[in-house]
Amino acid sequence: MTEQEEFCCETEEVHEDLLKIVNETMPDETELYDLAELFKIFGDSTRIRILFVLFEAEVCVCDLASVLNMTQSAISHQLKILKQNKLVKSRREGKSVFYSLADDHVRTIIAQGQEHIEE
C-alpha cells in the first residue's frame, strides 16, 4: 500500500448526514482565517519564551532581553506582534513599559499545547 493509498478510502462514498452536520457547525471563512492567524503567532519559539516569562511576572523589555539573552530591539519586535494579536498588554510606569499576559486564555492555550505534546 502506498502512502497516498493509506489516507484514501477504498471506495468513494459520501456520507450526506455527516456532511450536513459539518456544514451547519463550520465557522465562516473569516473566523477560520483569524483562528489560523492566531495559531501562527504561537509558531515562533521566541514569542513562546516571552509568554513563559510573562506567566511568572509583569516585566519590562529590559528584563525580557536579559532573561532571554536577546536585544531589546528583538524583544520589542516580538512584543509588538503579541500585543497586536491581543496576547499581551502593556502599561507605562515612568520611563518603563511593563508587559503582562492579556488574559488567562493565553495561559490556557499554552497549557493545552503542552498537554498535547506530552501525550
mmCIF file of C-alpha atoms in Angstrom:
data_model
loop_
_atom_site.group_PDB
_atom_site.id
_atom_site.type_symbol
_atom_site.label_atom_id
_atom_site.label_comp_id
_atom_site.label_asym_id
_atom_site.label_seq_id
_atom_site.Cartn_x
_atom_site.Cartn_y
_atom_site.Cartn_z
ATOM 1 C CA MET A 1 0.000 0.000 0.000
ATOM 2 C CA THR A 2 1.419 3.377 -0.976
ATOM 3 C CA GLU A 3 1.407 6.303 1.448
ATOM 4 C CA GLN A 4 -1.239 8.049 -0.648
ATOM 5 C CA GLU A 5 -3.472 4.957 -0.581
ATOM 6 C CA GLU A 6 -3.108 4.766 3.191
ATOM 7 C CA PHE A 7 -5.007 8.058 3.550
ATOM 8 C CA CYS A 8 -7.696 7.364 0.949
ATOM 9 C CA CYS A 9 -10.916 5.360 1.096
ATOM 10 C CA GLU A 10 -11.011 2.174 -0.959
ATOM 11 C CA THR A 11 -14.435 3.139 -2.280
ATOM 12 C CA GLU A 12 -15.864 6.598 -2.799
ATOM 13 C CA GLU A 13 -18.903 7.056 -0.601
ATOM 14 C CA VAL A 14 -20.152 10.449 0.577
ATOM 15 C CA HIS A 15 -21.892 10.422 3.971
ATOM 16 C CA GLU A 16 -24.520 13.144 3.473
ATOM 17 C CA ASP A 17 -25.794 13.036 7.077
ATOM 18 C CA LEU A 18 -22.308 13.763 8.438
ATOM 19 C CA LEU A 19 -21.660 16.491 5.857
ATOM 20 C CA LYS A 20 -24.917 18.191 6.821
ATOM 21 C CA ILE A 21 -23.789 18.378 10.477
ATOM 22 C CA VAL A 22 -20.356 19.659 9.469
ATOM 23 C CA ASN A 23 -21.798 22.318 7.167
ATOM 24 C CA GLU A 24 -24.145 23.536 9.896
ATOM 25 C CA THR A 25 -21.392 23.864 12.501
ATOM 26 C CA MET A 26 -18.426 25.017 10.395
ATOM 27 C CA PRO A 27 -17.379 28.602 11.241
ATOM 28 C CA ASP A 28 -17.302 31.067 8.366
ATOM 29 C CA GLU A 29 -14.096 31.615 6.376
ATOM 30 C CA THR A 30 -13.233 34.861 8.165
ATOM 31 C CA GLU A 31 -13.329 33.168 11.566
ATOM 32 C CA LEU A 32 -11.264 30.219 10.307
ATOM 33 C CA TYR A 33 -8.695 32.616 8.830
ATOM 34 C CA ASP A 34 -8.472 34.588 12.103
ATOM 35 C CA LEU A 35 -8.023 31.376 14.076
ATOM 36 C CA ALA A 36 -5.239 30.198 11.759
ATOM 37 C CA GLU A 37 -3.540 33.596 12.105
ATOM 38 C CA LEU A 38 -3.727 33.335 15.903
ATOM 39 C CA PHE A 39 -2.046 29.942 15.873
ATOM 40 C CA LYS A 40 0.714 31.296 13.621
ATOM 41 C CA ILE A 41 1.630 33.646 16.461
ATOM 42 C CA PHE A 42 2.374 30.630 18.644
ATOM 43 C CA GLY A 43 4.623 29.222 15.898
ATOM 44 C CA ASP A 44 7.658 31.244 16.967
ATOM 45 C CA SER A 45 9.817 29.946 19.840
ATOM 46 C CA THR A 46 10.906 33.451 20.872
ATOM 47 C CA ARG A 47 7.299 34.514 21.348
ATOM 48 C CA ILE A 48 6.626 31.323 23.332
ATOM 49 C CA ARG A 49 9.640 32.077 25.534
ATOM 50 C CA ILE A 50 8.359 35.614 26.140
ATOM 51 C CA LEU A 51 4.951 34.240 27.114
ATOM 52 C CA PHE A 52 6.544 31.815 29.583
ATOM 53 C CA VAL A 53 8.350 34.708 31.269
ATOM 54 C CA LEU A 54 5.072 36.618 31.429
ATOM 55 C CA PHE A 55 3.406 33.611 33.097
ATOM 56 C CA GLU A 56 5.574 34.403 36.111
ATOM 57 C CA ALA A 57 5.646 38.184 36.268
ATOM 58 C CA GLU A 58 4.898 41.519 34.674
ATOM 59 C CA VAL A 59 8.215 42.666 33.197
ATOM 60 C CA CYS A 60 9.749 45.407 31.087
ATOM 61 C CA VAL A 61 11.651 44.949 27.830
ATOM 62 C CA CYS A 62 14.987 45.245 29.689
ATOM 63 C CA ASP A 63 14.046 42.305 31.924
ATOM 64 C CA LEU A 64 12.910 40.200 28.964
ATOM 65 C CA ALA A 65 16.076 40.982 26.995
ATOM 66 C CA SER A 66 18.219 39.991 29.962
ATOM 67 C CA VAL A 67 16.451 36.753 30.857
ATOM 68 C CA LEU A 68 16.170 35.626 27.219
ATOM 69 C CA ASN A 69 19.682 36.819 26.293
ATOM 70 C CA MET A 70 18.398 38.865 23.369
ATOM 71 C CA THR A 71 18.487 42.504 22.306
ATOM 72 C CA GLN A 72 15.768 44.909 23.393
ATOM 73 C CA SER A 73 15.069 45.572 19.723
ATOM 74 C CA ALA A 74 14.410 41.882 19.017
ATOM 75 C CA ILE A 75 12.188 41.603 22.089
ATOM 76 C CA SER A 76 10.282 44.777 21.169
ATOM 77 C CA HIS A 77 9.581 43.404 17.694
ATOM 78 C CA GLN A 78 8.067 40.220 19.143
ATOM 79 C CA LEU A 79 6.116 42.127 21.803
ATOM 80 C CA LYS A 80 4.569 44.282 19.086
ATOM 81 C CA ILE A 81 3.274 41.145 17.340
ATOM 82 C CA LEU A 82 1.980 39.690 20.613
ATOM 83 C CA LYS A 83 0.267 42.953 21.512
ATOM 84 C CA GLN A 84 -1.306 43.397 18.054
ATOM 85 C CA ASN A 85 -2.810 39.948 18.472
ATOM 86 C CA LYS A 86 -4.118 40.753 21.955
ATOM 87 C CA LEU A 87 -1.954 38.185 23.725
ATOM 88 C CA VAL A 88 -0.082 40.711 25.874
ATOM 89 C CA LYS A 89 -0.910 44.127 27.274
ATOM 90 C CA SER A 90 1.319 46.947 28.443
ATOM 91 C CA ARG A 91 1.333 49.757 30.941
ATOM 92 C CA ARG A 92 3.719 52.675 31.305
ATOM 93 C CA GLU A 93 5.328 53.480 34.637
ATOM 94 C CA GLY A 94 7.655 56.451 34.412
ATOM 95 C CA LYS A 95 10.180 55.715 31.687
ATOM 96 C CA SER A 96 9.474 51.980 31.647
ATOM 97 C CA VAL A 97 6.790 49.981 29.862
ATOM 98 C CA PHE A 98 5.715 46.799 31.618
ATOM 99 C CA TYR A 99 4.176 43.833 29.805
ATOM 100 C CA SER A 100 1.854 41.129 31.071
ATOM 101 C CA LEU A 101 -0.459 38.484 29.656
ATOM 102 C CA ALA A 102 -3.620 39.966 28.186
ATOM 103 C CA ASP A 103 -5.805 37.349 29.891
ATOM 104 C CA ASP A 104 -5.900 33.755 31.141
ATOM 105 C CA HIS A 105 -6.774 32.421 27.670
ATOM 106 C CA VAL A 106 -3.114 32.724 26.727
ATOM 107 C CA ARG A 107 -2.046 30.512 29.626
ATOM 108 C CA THR A 108 -4.802 28.002 28.743
ATOM 109 C CA ILE A 109 -3.761 27.787 25.083
ATOM 110 C CA ILE A 110 -0.124 27.122 26.028
ATOM 111 C CA ALA A 111 -1.095 24.607 28.739
ATOM 112 C CA GLN A 112 -3.306 22.704 26.275
ATOM 113 C CA GLY A 113 -0.430 22.629 23.774
ATOM 114 C CA GLN A 114 1.935 21.300 26.416
ATOM 115 C CA GLU A 115 -0.519 18.566 27.377
ATOM 116 C CA HIS A 116 -0.871 17.580 23.757
ATOM 117 C CA ILE A 117 2.863 17.228 23.080
ATOM 118 C CA GLU A 118 3.392 15.316 26.339
ATOM 119 C CA GLU A 119 0.844 12.615 25.423
#
